[in-house]
Amino acid sequence: MNNLVILPILLPLFSGVLLFFLRRQIRTQQAITLVATTATLISSLVLIGSISRDGIQILNMGGWEAPYGITLVADMLAALLTATASIVTIACLLYTFHSIGEDRKKFYVYPLLLLLLCGVNGSFLTGDIFNLFVFFEVMLISSYALISLGGGKVQLRETIKYMITNIISSMLFIVAVAYLYSITGTLSMAHLSERVALAGQDGLITTVSLLFLIVFGLKAGLLLFFWLPGSYSAPPAAIAAIFAALLTKVGIYAIMRMFTLIFYHQSDFTHTVLVWMSALTMILGAVGAIAYGDIRRILAYNVIVSVGFVVFGVAVASREALTGAVFYLIHDMLAKALIFILGGVIVSIAGTDRLRDISGLIRFRPTLGWLFFLSALALAGVPPLSGFVGKVMILQGGIAQSYYVMAAIGLLTSLLVLYSVMKIFINSFWGETLLSEGEEKSPGKGYLLPGAMLAALLIGLGLGAETVLTYVGQAVEVMLNPMLYIEAVLPQTGM
Amino acid sequence: MELLMALVIGVLFAVAVYLMLSRTLLRIIIGTVILSHGVHLLLMTMSRLKRGAAPIMEEGNLAYTDPLPQALILTSIVISFGVTAFMLVLAYRAYQSLGTDQMDELKGEKEHE
């Protein structure tokens, strides 16, 4: 029992509710949001420390023992992801200070961001499958409001599609929970894992697991990503950055949890499905990334490619591949936030997101240019930067399990990702300067602090990979040994 | 009894899917509402429709119905109520602002407003 576990959920929730009363005091709102997210980050870091010392931390809500109450479970994977989510939120928050207009700030953008963080952290930390659904909804409802906030025509149009897709996938989530409950009679993830292991994963449970895969695939943009490019192009850059960094990752996390904790018995079937889905996702995402000529769409398709890549690591399911997947997931949250922010700055300076109308920005925006260059290299996985370690480990793991074709697809899509982001760099930064100094549409201020922060973290994550990998190793230990998780949550069973 | 419920829920799902594949936005929203009804009935049915007293502690009751799915359904009902309310207002706003409720006129590949 450790009350620290609930802090990453409670801090954003309470401060978010508080901000609803301070609608007009924008300065106060910003200060409170910054303090709250920083406190969330600190509590997650302290949590990581205590997990690495004493193992998995749990909190039985209301003191009810595990299978009967809701348990919050903070293992290393969850804690690492809450810490990363808080960092990303802080960065996007700093970028909103300058990039988002007065009208949006007065209409609850900060409380909504905090509630989004609350939903994301809750999804990472919960140990109950229906509670996971509820936190998904907390996250999604905040995202509906954030995506439509401002009410531009594109936003309204894309929010409708985004909402309908997510309503359907939420309903399918409940269907899957209902089936699983009728088979096993429990909702706690640890207890579910125990019961599924006891009954043996028969055809019925495997079918339910595939239903969960469809649900989380819809949330994560795994193969079922048709909704993603449109919705991620609609909102302002700071909001799009936080979406790209957090929302799909929660889906990936849920896939990781489900298929390492509960449905790991029929891996020759379920994991083959996962491998094929991830391969198709990588290919289709890369095709989209090279096909388009506008910045927002290219970046949105890059989100899809990396989802495919991480899930490939999860599907291989060896120690090395899982380590790579977790490391790459953390890297990707930071890198996607950075590149969406920088892409947003380019769009706001040039006043358009079509590449053929932008040229020669490097002449008066050198810092922006080199930051973008750095994040492009990190995204593609060039050695000193953070994308490299995860990619190498996923590919090594894949090759060791003789997934040669998939590994080749992974390498090829890395190349295409590099091409697609370099296309943005070369087109918009090199060449004749179309705009002279002062002619730019919008100053594009305020990106430097969050940009430098995220870039420093990407470099640090690449250079300090050894340190991070010890923590990631602890996360993977639990993924490989579900008994560790079960024993932490249900100490009395003693199996 | 479960079989009958399964058939009814299946019909609800079929109706919902048919409505959601139609063109007008309002029909799609009606489809999502019917889908949520189907899902909630499914949650009810999947906990077995055994006979027993309502889950209120009273003297003399030996068997109760399963209280857990009822709590889950109650949670899910309010969530889908909130989402539906938001969706309806969004549809109204989109109708005012975009001037159409036909989904095929809501494509946005060619222009960026």
Coordinates of C-alpha atoms in Angstrom, one line a residue:
Chain A
M1 CA 0.0 0.0 0.0
N2 CA 1.4 3.3 -1.0
N3 CA -0.6 6.5 -1.3
L4 CA 1.9 7.9 -3.7
V5 CA 0.4 5.8 -6.5
I6 CA -2.7 7.9 -6.8
L7 CA -1.0 11.3 -6.9
P8 CA -0.4 11.3 -10.7
I9 CA -4.2 11.0 -11.1
L10 CA -5.3 13.3 -8.3
L11 CA -3.1 16.2 -8.9
P12 CA -4.2 17.0 -12.4
L13 CA -7.8 16.1 -11.5
F14 CA -8.0 18.5 -8.5
S15 CA -6.2 21.4 -10.2
G16 CA -8.3 20.9 -13.3
V17 CA -11.5 21.2 -11.3
L18 CA -10.1 24.2 -9.5
L19 CA -9.3 26.0 -12.8
F20 CA -13.0 25.8 -13.9
F21 CA -13.6 28.5 -11.3
L22 CA -10.8 30.8 -12.6
R23 CA -12.0 31.2 -16.2
R24 CA -10.8 34.8 -16.8
Q25 CA -7.6 34.8 -14.8
I26 CA -5.4 33.4 -17.6
R27 CA -2.1 34.1 -15.7
T28 CA -3.3 32.3 -12.6
Q29 CA -4.6 29.4 -14.8
Q30 CA -1.2 29.1 -16.5
A31 CA 0.7 29.2 -13.2
I32 CA -1.5 26.6 -11.5
T33 CA -1.4 24.3 -14.5
L34 CA 2.4 24.5 -14.6
V35 CA 2.7 23.8 -10.9
A36 CA 0.3 20.9 -11.1
T37 CA 2.0 19.2 -14.0
T38 CA 5.4 19.7 -12.5
A39 CA 4.1 18.2 -9.2
T40 CA 2.7 15.3 -11.2
L41 CA 6.1 14.8 -12.8
I42 CA 7.9 14.9 -9.4
S43 CA 5.4 12.4 -7.9
S44 CA 5.9 10.0 -10.9
L45 CA 9.7 10.3 -10.5
V46 CA 9.5 9.6 -6.8
L47 CA 7.2 6.6 -7.7
I48 CA 9.8 5.3 -10.1
G49 CA 12.4 5.5 -7.3
S50 CA 10.3 3.6 -4.9
I51 CA 9.4 0.9 -7.5
S52 CA 13.0 0.3 -8.4
R53 CA 13.8 -0.1 -4.6
D54 CA 10.8 -2.1 -3.4
G55 CA 9.1 -3.6 -6.4
I56 CA 5.6 -3.0 -7.7
Q57 CA 3.6 -0.5 -5.7
I58 CA -0.2 -1.0 -5.2
L59 CA -3.0 0.9 -3.7
N60 CA -6.3 -0.8 -2.8
M61 CA -8.9 2.0 -3.1
G62 CA -10.9 2.3 0.1
G63 CA -9.0 -0.5 1.7
W64 CA -10.9 -3.3 -0.1
E65 CA -8.7 -6.2 -1.0
A66 CA -7.7 -6.8 -4.5
P67 CA -10.2 -8.7 -6.6
Y68 CA -13.1 -6.9 -4.8
G69 CA -12.1 -3.3 -4.9
I70 CA -10.3 -1.2 -7.6
T71 CA -6.6 -1.5 -7.3
L72 CA -4.2 1.0 -8.7
V73 CA -1.0 -0.8 -9.7
A74 CA 2.2 1.1 -10.4
D75 CA 4.7 -1.2 -12.0
M76 CA 7.8 0.3 -13.7
L77 CA 6.1 0.4 -17.1
A78 CA 3.2 2.5 -15.8
A79 CA 5.4 4.8 -13.8
L80 CA 7.8 5.4 -16.6
L81 CA 4.9 6.3 -18.9
T82 CA 3.3 8.6 -16.4
A83 CA 6.6 10.4 -16.0
T84 CA 6.9 10.8 -19.7
A85 CA 3.3 11.9 -20.1
S86 CA 3.9 14.6 -17.5
I87 CA 7.0 15.8 -19.3
V88 CA 5.2 15.9 -22.6
T89 CA 2.3 17.8 -21.0
I90 CA 4.7 20.4 -19.5
A91 CA 6.4 20.9 -22.9
C92 CA 3.1 21.3 -24.7
L93 CA 1.8 23.6 -22.0
L94 CA 4.8 25.9 -22.3
Y95 CA 4.1 26.0 -26.0
T96 CA 0.4 26.9 -25.5
F97 CA 1.4 30.1 -23.6
H98 CA 2.4 31.8 -26.8
S99 CA 0.8 29.8 -29.5
I100 CA -2.9 29.6 -28.4
G101 CA -5.2 32.6 -28.6
E102 CA -6.9 34.4 -25.8
D103 CA -10.3 33.1 -26.8
R104 CA -9.3 29.5 -26.3
K105 CA -7.5 30.2 -23.1
K106 CA -10.6 31.7 -21.7
F107 CA -12.7 28.7 -22.7
Y108 CA -11.1 26.1 -20.5
V109 CA -8.2 24.9 -22.5
Y110 CA -6.0 24.4 -19.4
P111 CA -8.5 22.5 -17.3
L112 CA -9.2 20.3 -20.3
L113 CA -5.4 19.6 -20.7
L114 CA -5.2 18.7 -17.1
L115 CA -8.2 16.4 -17.3
L116 CA -6.6 14.8 -20.4
L117 CA -3.5 14.1 -18.3
C118 CA -5.6 12.7 -15.5
G119 CA -7.2 10.3 -17.9
V120 CA -3.9 9.3 -19.5
N121 CA -2.2 8.7 -16.1
G122 CA -5.2 6.9 -14.8
S123 CA -5.2 4.5 -17.8
F124 CA -1.5 3.8 -17.1
L125 CA -2.0 3.2 -13.4
T126 CA -5.2 1.3 -13.1
G127 CA -5.4 -2.4 -12.4
D128 CA -9.0 -2.9 -13.2
I129 CA -10.3 -3.4 -16.7
F130 CA -13.6 -1.5 -16.3
N131 CA -11.7 1.3 -14.6
L132 CA -9.5 1.4 -17.6
F133 CA -12.6 2.0 -19.7
V134 CA -13.6 4.8 -17.5
F135 CA -10.2 6.5 -17.6
F136 CA -10.2 6.0 -21.4
E137 CA -13.5 8.0 -21.5
V138 CA -12.1 10.7 -19.2
M139 CA -9.2 11.0 -21.7
L140 CA -11.4 10.8 -24.8
I141 CA -14.1 13.3 -23.6
S142 CA -11.3 15.9 -22.8
S143 CA -9.9 15.2 -26.2
Y144 CA -13.3 15.7 -27.9
A145 CA -13.6 19.1 -26.3
L146 CA -10.0 20.0 -27.0
I147 CA -10.2 19.1 -30.7
S148 CA -13.3 21.0 -31.3
L149 CA -12.4 24.0 -29.1
G150 CA -12.4 27.2 -31.2
G151 CA -15.1 25.8 -33.6
G152 CA -13.4 26.3 -36.9
K153 CA -15.0 24.5 -39.8
V154 CA -12.2 21.9 -40.2
Q155 CA -12.3 21.3 -36.5
L156 CA -16.1 20.7 -36.4
R157 CA -15.9 18.4 -39.4
E158 CA -13.0 16.3 -38.0
T159 CA -14.4 16.2 -34.5
I160 CA -17.6 14.6 -35.8
K161 CA -15.6 11.8 -37.4
Y162 CA -13.2 11.4 -34.4
M163 CA -16.1 11.2 -32.0
I164 CA -18.1 8.7 -34.0
T165 CA -15.1 6.4 -34.4
N166 CA -14.3 6.6 -30.7
I167 CA -17.9 6.1 -29.6
I168 CA -18.0 2.9 -31.6
S169 CA -14.7 1.7 -30.2
S170 CA -15.8 2.5 -26.6
M171 CA -19.0 0.5 -27.1
L172 CA -16.9 -2.4 -28.4
F173 CA -14.7 -2.1 -25.3
I174 CA -17.8 -2.6 -23.1
V175 CA -18.8 -5.6 -25.3
A176 CA -15.4 -7.1 -24.8
V177 CA -15.5 -6.5 -21.0
A178 CA -19.0 -8.0 -20.9
Y179 CA -17.8 -11.2 -22.6
L180 CA -14.7 -11.4 -20.5
Y181 CA -16.8 -11.0 -17.3
S182 CA -19.2 -13.7 -18.3
I183 CA -16.3 -16.1 -19.0
T184 CA -14.1 -15.3 -16.0
G185 CA -16.4 -13.5 -13.5
T186 CA -13.9 -10.9 -12.5
L187 CA -12.7 -7.5 -13.6
S188 CA -9.4 -7.1 -11.8
M189 CA -6.5 -7.6 -14.3
A190 CA -4.4 -9.7 -11.9
H191 CA -7.3 -11.9 -11.0
L192 CA -8.3 -12.1 -14.7
S193 CA -4.8 -13.2 -15.6
E194 CA -5.0 -15.9 -12.9
R195 CA -8.4 -17.1 -14.0
V196 CA -7.4 -17.2 -17.7
A197 CA -4.2 -19.1 -16.8
L198 CA -6.2 -21.6 -14.7
A199 CA -8.9 -22.2 -17.4
G200 CA -6.4 -22.3 -20.2
Q201 CA -6.9 -19.9 -23.0
D202 CA -9.5 -21.6 -25.2
G203 CA -11.0 -20.4 -28.4
L204 CA -13.6 -18.3 -26.7
I205 CA -11.1 -16.3 -24.7
T206 CA -8.9 -15.9 -27.7
T207 CA -11.8 -14.5 -29.6
V208 CA -12.4 -12.0 -26.8
S209 CA -8.7 -11.1 -26.9
L210 CA -9.0 -10.3 -30.6
L211 CA -12.0 -8.1 -29.8
F212 CA -9.8 -6.3 -27.3
L213 CA -7.1 -6.0 -30.0
I214 CA -9.7 -4.4 -32.4
V215 CA -10.7 -1.9 -29.7
F216 CA -7.2 -0.9 -28.7
G217 CA -6.1 -1.0 -32.4
L218 CA -8.8 1.6 -33.0
K219 CA -7.5 3.8 -30.1
A220 CA -3.9 3.3 -31.0
G221 CA -4.2 3.7 -34.8
L222 CA -2.9 0.1 -35.3
L223 CA -4.0 -0.7 -38.8
L224 CA -7.4 0.8 -38.0
F225 CA -6.0 4.3 -38.3
F226 CA -8.3 5.8 -40.9
W227 CA -9.6 8.4 -38.5
L228 CA -6.1 9.6 -37.3
P229 CA -4.6 11.8 -40.1
G230 CA -7.7 14.0 -40.3
S231 CA -8.3 14.4 -36.6
Y232 CA -4.6 15.2 -35.8
S233 CA -4.5 17.8 -38.5
A234 CA -7.4 19.8 -37.2
P235 CA -6.5 21.2 -33.8
P236 CA -3.9 23.9 -33.1
A237 CA -0.3 22.6 -33.0
A238 CA 0.1 22.5 -29.2
I239 CA -3.0 20.4 -28.9
A240 CA -2.1 18.2 -31.8
A241 CA 1.3 17.7 -30.2
I242 CA -0.2 16.4 -27.0
F243 CA -2.6 14.2 -28.9
A244 CA 0.2 12.7 -31.0
A245 CA 2.4 12.1 -28.0
L246 CA -0.2 10.7 -25.6
L247 CA -3.5 9.4 -27.0
T248 CA -2.3 6.6 -29.3
K249 CA 0.3 5.6 -26.8
V250 CA -2.4 4.8 -24.3
G251 CA -3.8 2.3 -26.8
I252 CA -0.4 0.8 -27.3
Y253 CA 0.1 0.5 -23.5
A254 CA -3.3 -1.3 -23.3
I255 CA -2.2 -3.7 -26.0
M256 CA 1.1 -4.3 -24.1
R257 CA -0.8 -4.9 -20.8
M258 CA -3.4 -7.2 -22.3
F259 CA -1.1 -9.4 -24.3
T260 CA 1.7 -9.7 -21.7
L261 CA -0.5 -10.0 -18.6
I262 CA -3.7 -11.7 -19.6
F263 CA -3.8 -13.2 -23.1
Y264 CA -0.3 -14.6 -23.4
H265 CA -1.2 -18.3 -23.6
Q266 CA -2.0 -18.6 -27.3
S267 CA 0.9 -16.5 -28.5
D268 CA 1.4 -18.5 -31.8
F269 CA -2.0 -17.2 -32.9
T270 CA -2.6 -13.9 -31.3
H271 CA 1.0 -12.7 -31.7
T272 CA 1.0 -13.6 -35.3
V273 CA -2.0 -11.5 -35.8
L274 CA -0.2 -8.7 -34.0
V275 CA 2.9 -9.1 -36.2
W276 CA 0.9 -8.8 -39.4
M277 CA -1.1 -5.9 -38.1
S278 CA 2.0 -4.1 -37.2
A279 CA 3.7 -4.8 -40.5
L280 CA 0.7 -3.5 -42.5
T281 CA 0.6 -0.4 -40.2
M282 CA 4.2 0.4 -40.8
I283 CA 3.8 0.0 -44.6
L284 CA 0.6 2.0 -44.9
G285 CA 1.8 4.7 -42.5
A286 CA 5.1 5.0 -44.5
V287 CA 3.2 5.2 -47.8
G288 CA 1.0 8.0 -46.3
A289 CA 4.0 9.8 -45.0
I290 CA 5.8 10.0 -48.3
A291 CA 2.7 10.6 -50.3
Y292 CA 1.5 13.9 -48.9
G293 CA 2.9 17.3 -49.5
D294 CA 1.6 19.1 -46.4
I295 CA 3.4 19.1 -43.0
R296 CA 0.5 18.1 -40.8
R297 CA -0.4 15.0 -42.8
I298 CA 3.2 13.9 -43.0
L299 CA 3.6 14.1 -39.3
A300 CA 0.3 12.4 -38.6
Y301 CA 1.3 9.5 -40.8
N302 CA 4.6 9.3 -38.9
V303 CA 2.6 8.7 -35.7
I304 CA 1.1 5.7 -37.4
V305 CA 4.5 4.3 -38.5
S306 CA 5.8 4.4 -35.0
V307 CA 2.7 2.7 -33.6
G308 CA 3.4 -0.2 -36.0
F309 CA 7.0 -0.3 -34.9
V310 CA 6.3 -0.5 -31.2
V311 CA 3.6 -3.2 -31.6
F312 CA 6.0 -5.2 -33.7
G313 CA 8.3 -5.3 -30.6
V314 CA 5.4 -6.3 -28.4
A315 CA 4.4 -9.0 -30.8
V316 CA 7.9 -10.6 -30.9
A317 CA 7.6 -10.7 -27.1
S318 CA 11.2 -11.7 -26.4
R319 CA 13.0 -9.9 -23.6
E320 CA 15.1 -7.9 -26.1
A321 CA 12.2 -6.9 -28.3
L322 CA 10.0 -5.9 -25.3
T323 CA 12.9 -3.8 -23.9
G324 CA 13.2 -2.1 -27.3
A325 CA 9.5 -1.5 -27.5
V326 CA 9.2 0.1 -24.1
F327 CA 12.3 2.3 -24.7
Y328 CA 11.1 3.2 -28.2
L329 CA 7.7 4.1 -26.7
I330 CA 9.2 6.5 -24.3
H331 CA 11.4 8.0 -27.0
D332 CA 8.5 8.3 -29.4
M333 CA 6.3 10.2 -26.9
L334 CA 9.0 12.8 -26.6
A335 CA 10.0 12.9 -30.2
K336 CA 6.4 13.2 -31.5
A337 CA 5.7 16.1 -29.1
L338 CA 8.8 17.9 -30.3
I339 CA 8.3 17.4 -34.0
F340 CA 4.6 18.4 -33.8
I341 CA 5.5 21.6 -31.9
L342 CA 8.2 22.4 -34.5
G343 CA 6.0 21.6 -37.4
G344 CA 3.4 23.9 -35.8
V345 CA 5.9 26.7 -35.6
I346 CA 6.8 26.3 -39.3
V347 CA 3.1 26.3 -40.3
S348 CA 2.5 29.4 -38.2
I349 CA 5.5 31.3 -39.6
A350 CA 4.7 30.5 -43.2
G351 CA 1.0 30.7 -42.8
T352 CA 0.5 27.6 -44.8
D353 CA 1.3 23.9 -44.4
R354 CA 1.9 23.1 -48.0
L355 CA 5.5 22.3 -48.6
R356 CA 5.7 23.8 -52.0
D357 CA 4.7 27.3 -50.6
I358 CA 7.5 27.3 -48.0
S359 CA 11.1 27.7 -48.6
G360 CA 14.4 29.1 -47.2
L361 CA 13.4 29.5 -43.6
I362 CA 16.9 28.7 -42.3
R363 CA 18.1 32.2 -43.2
F364 CA 16.2 33.9 -40.4
R365 CA 15.2 30.9 -38.3
P366 CA 18.4 28.9 -37.8
T367 CA 17.6 27.6 -34.3
L368 CA 14.2 26.3 -35.5
G369 CA 15.9 24.7 -38.5
W370 CA 18.5 22.8 -36.6
L371 CA 16.1 21.8 -33.9
F372 CA 13.9 20.3 -36.6
F373 CA 16.9 18.6 -38.2
L374 CA 17.8 17.1 -34.8
S375 CA 14.3 15.8 -34.1
A376 CA 14.1 14.4 -37.7
L377 CA 17.3 12.4 -37.1
A378 CA 16.0 11.3 -33.7
L379 CA 12.7 10.1 -35.2
A380 CA 14.5 8.1 -37.9
G381 CA 16.9 6.6 -35.3
V382 CA 20.3 7.9 -36.1
P383 CA 22.9 6.6 -33.6
P384 CA 23.7 9.3 -31.0
L385 CA 20.0 10.1 -30.6
S386 CA 17.3 8.2 -28.7
G387 CA 15.5 6.5 -31.5
F388 CA 18.4 4.3 -32.2
V389 CA 18.6 2.1 -29.2
G390 CA 14.9 1.1 -29.2
K391 CA 14.9 0.4 -32.9
V392 CA 18.1 -1.7 -32.7
M393 CA 16.7 -3.8 -29.9
I394 CA 13.3 -4.3 -31.5
L395 CA 15.0 -5.4 -34.8
Q396 CA 17.5 -7.6 -33.1
G397 CA 14.7 -9.3 -31.1
G398 CA 12.7 -9.7 -34.3
I399 CA 15.7 -11.2 -36.2
A400 CA 16.5 -13.6 -33.3
Q401 CA 13.0 -14.9 -33.6
S402 CA 13.5 -15.2 -37.4
Y403 CA 11.0 -12.5 -38.4
Y404 CA 13.3 -11.5 -41.3
V405 CA 10.6 -10.0 -43.6
M406 CA 9.2 -7.9 -40.8
A407 CA 12.6 -6.7 -39.7
A408 CA 13.2 -5.7 -43.3
I409 CA 9.9 -3.8 -43.4
G410 CA 11.0 -2.1 -40.2
L411 CA 14.3 -0.9 -41.6
L412 CA 12.7 0.2 -44.9
T413 CA 10.0 2.2 -43.1
S414 CA 12.7 3.9 -41.0
L415 CA 14.3 5.0 -44.3
L416 CA 10.9 6.3 -45.6
V417 CA 10.3 8.1 -42.3
L418 CA 13.7 9.8 -42.7
Y419 CA 12.8 10.7 -46.2
S420 CA 9.4 12.1 -45.2
V421 CA 10.8 14.4 -42.4
M422 CA 13.8 15.4 -44.4
K423 CA 11.5 16.3 -47.2
I424 CA 9.9 18.8 -44.8
F425 CA 13.4 20.0 -43.7
I426 CA 14.8 20.4 -47.2
N427 CA 11.8 22.0 -48.6
S428 CA 11.0 24.5 -45.9
F429 CA 14.5 25.4 -44.7
W430 CA 16.7 25.2 -47.7
G431 CA 16.3 27.0 -51.0
E432 CA 15.5 30.6 -51.9
T433 CA 13.9 32.6 -49.1
L434 CA 10.3 33.3 -50.1
L435 CA 9.6 35.5 -47.1
S436 CA 12.0 38.2 -46.1
E437 CA 12.5 39.1 -42.5
G438 CA 9.4 40.5 -40.9
E439 CA 7.2 39.3 -43.7
E440 CA 6.4 36.2 -41.8
K441 CA 2.7 35.7 -41.0
S442 CA 3.2 35.1 -37.3
P443 CA 6.2 35.4 -35.2
G444 CA 6.0 31.7 -34.0
K445 CA 7.3 32.6 -30.5
G446 CA 7.5 30.4 -27.5
Y447 CA 8.7 27.2 -29.0
L448 CA 12.3 27.6 -27.9
L449 CA 11.9 26.6 -24.3
P450 CA 9.8 23.5 -24.8
G451 CA 11.7 22.6 -28.0
A452 CA 15.1 22.9 -26.3
M453 CA 13.8 20.9 -23.3
L454 CA 12.5 18.0 -25.4
A455 CA 15.6 18.0 -27.6
A456 CA 17.8 17.9 -24.6
L457 CA 15.8 15.0 -23.3
L458 CA 16.1 13.2 -26.6
I459 CA 19.8 13.6 -26.7
G460 CA 20.0 12.6 -23.0
L461 CA 17.9 9.6 -23.6
G462 CA 20.2 8.5 -26.4
L463 CA 23.5 9.1 -24.5
G464 CA 22.2 7.9 -21.2
A465 CA 20.5 4.9 -22.6
E466 CA 22.4 2.6 -20.1
T467 CA 20.8 4.3 -17.1
V468 CA 17.3 4.3 -18.6
L469 CA 17.6 0.7 -19.7
T470 CA 18.0 -0.5 -16.1
Y471 CA 14.6 1.0 -15.4
V472 CA 13.1 -0.3 -18.6
G473 CA 14.6 -3.7 -17.8
Q474 CA 12.6 -3.7 -14.6
A475 CA 9.4 -2.9 -16.6
V476 CA 10.1 -5.8 -19.0
E477 CA 10.7 -8.2 -16.1
V478 CA 7.1 -7.8 -15.1
M479 CA 5.9 -8.1 -18.6
L480 CA 7.8 -11.4 -19.0
N481 CA 6.7 -12.7 -15.6
P482 CA 3.0 -12.0 -15.0
M483 CA 3.3 -13.8 -11.7
L484 CA 5.2 -10.8 -10.3
Y485 CA 2.2 -8.6 -11.1
I486 CA -0.3 -11.1 -9.7
E487 CA 1.6 -11.7 -6.5
A488 CA 1.9 -7.9 -5.9
V489 CA -1.8 -7.4 -6.4
L490 CA -3.1 -10.6 -4.8
P491 CA -0.7 -11.4 -2.0
Q492 CA -3.0 -13.9 -0.3
T493 CA -3.3 -16.4 -3.2
G494 CA 0.3 -17.5 -2.8
M495 CA 0.4 -19.5 -6.0
Chain B
M1 CA -34.1 -16.2 -21.5
E2 CA -30.5 -15.5 -22.4
L3 CA -31.0 -16.7 -25.9
L4 CA -34.0 -14.4 -26.4
M5 CA -31.9 -11.5 -25.0
A6 CA -29.1 -12.4 -27.3
L7 CA -31.4 -12.3 -30.3
V8 CA -32.8 -8.9 -29.3
I9 CA -29.4 -7.5 -28.7
G10 CA -28.3 -8.8 -32.1
V11 CA -31.2 -7.0 -33.7
L12 CA -30.3 -3.8 -31.9
F13 CA -26.7 -4.1 -33.1
A14 CA -27.8 -4.7 -36.7
V15 CA -30.1 -1.7 -36.6
A16 CA -27.3 0.4 -35.1
V17 CA -24.8 -0.6 -37.7
Y18 CA -27.3 0.0 -40.5
L19 CA -28.1 3.5 -39.1
M20 CA -24.5 4.4 -38.6
L21 CA -23.7 3.6 -42.2
S22 CA -26.3 6.0 -43.4
R23 CA -25.6 9.5 -44.7
T24 CA -27.3 12.0 -42.4
L25 CA -25.6 12.9 -39.2
L26 CA -28.8 12.6 -37.1
R27 CA -29.3 9.0 -38.2
I28 CA -25.8 8.2 -37.2
I29 CA -26.3 9.7 -33.7
I30 CA -29.5 7.6 -33.3
G31 CA -27.4 4.6 -34.4
T32 CA -24.8 5.3 -31.6
V33 CA -27.6 5.6 -29.1
I34 CA -29.2 2.3 -30.1
L35 CA -25.7 0.7 -30.1
S36 CA -25.2 1.9 -26.5
H37 CA -28.6 0.3 -25.6
G38 CA -27.5 -2.9 -27.1
V39 CA -24.2 -2.9 -25.3
H40 CA -25.9 -2.2 -21.9
L41 CA -28.4 -5.0 -22.4
L42 CA -25.4 -7.2 -23.3
L43 CA -23.7 -6.3 -20.1
M44 CA -26.9 -7.2 -18.2
T45 CA -27.3 -10.5 -20.1
M46 CA -23.7 -11.6 -19.8
S47 CA -23.9 -11.8 -16.1
R48 CA -26.6 -14.5 -16.5
L49 CA -30.2 -13.6 -15.9
K50 CA -30.6 -15.7 -12.8
R51 CA -33.7 -15.3 -10.6
G52 CA -33.1 -13.5 -7.3
A53 CA -34.0 -10.5 -5.2
A54 CA -32.9 -7.0 -6.2
P55 CA -29.5 -6.4 -4.7
I56 CA -30.7 -4.6 -1.6
M57 CA -29.8 -6.2 1.7
E58 CA -33.0 -7.3 3.4
E59 CA -34.0 -10.0 5.9
G60 CA -35.1 -13.2 4.3
N61 CA -33.5 -13.0 0.9
L62 CA -31.4 -16.0 0.1
A63 CA -30.4 -15.3 -3.5
Y64 CA -29.6 -11.9 -5.0
T65 CA -29.0 -10.9 -8.6
D66 CA -25.4 -10.0 -9.5
P67 CA -24.9 -6.4 -8.4
L68 CA -21.7 -5.7 -10.2
P69 CA -22.9 -5.5 -13.8
Q70 CA -25.7 -3.1 -12.7
A71 CA -23.0 -0.8 -11.3
L72 CA -21.1 -1.1 -14.6
I73 CA -24.2 -0.3 -16.7
L74 CA -25.0 2.7 -14.5
T75 CA -21.5 4.0 -15.1
S76 CA -21.6 3.4 -18.7
I77 CA -25.1 4.9 -19.1
V78 CA -24.0 8.3 -17.7
I79 CA -20.8 8.3 -19.8
S80 CA -22.7 7.6 -23.0
F81 CA -25.3 10.2 -22.0
G82 CA -22.6 12.8 -21.6
V83 CA -21.0 11.9 -24.9
T84 CA -24.3 11.8 -26.7
A85 CA -25.2 15.3 -25.4
F86 CA -21.9 16.6 -26.6
M87 CA -22.3 14.9 -29.9
L88 CA -25.8 16.4 -30.4
V89 CA -24.6 19.9 -29.6
L90 CA -21.7 19.4 -31.9
A91 CA -24.0 18.2 -34.7
Y92 CA -26.2 21.3 -34.2
R93 CA -23.1 23.6 -34.3
A94 CA -21.8 21.8 -37.3
Y95 CA -25.2 22.2 -39.0
Q96 CA -25.2 26.0 -38.3
S97 CA -21.6 26.5 -39.3
L98 CA -21.2 24.1 -42.2
G99 CA -24.8 24.3 -43.4
T100 CA -25.2 20.6 -44.1
D101 CA -26.0 17.4 -42.3
Q102 CA -24.9 15.1 -45.1
M103 CA -21.8 13.1 -44.2
D104 CA -20.6 12.9 -47.7
E105 CA -20.4 16.7 -47.9
L106 CA -18.1 16.8 -44.9
K107 CA -15.1 15.6 -46.8
G108 CA -12.1 17.9 -46.5
E109 CA -9.3 16.8 -48.7
K110 CA -9.3 19.5 -51.3
E111 CA -9.5 22.8 -49.3
H112 CA -8.2 24.1 -46.0
E113 CA -10.6 26.7 -44.7

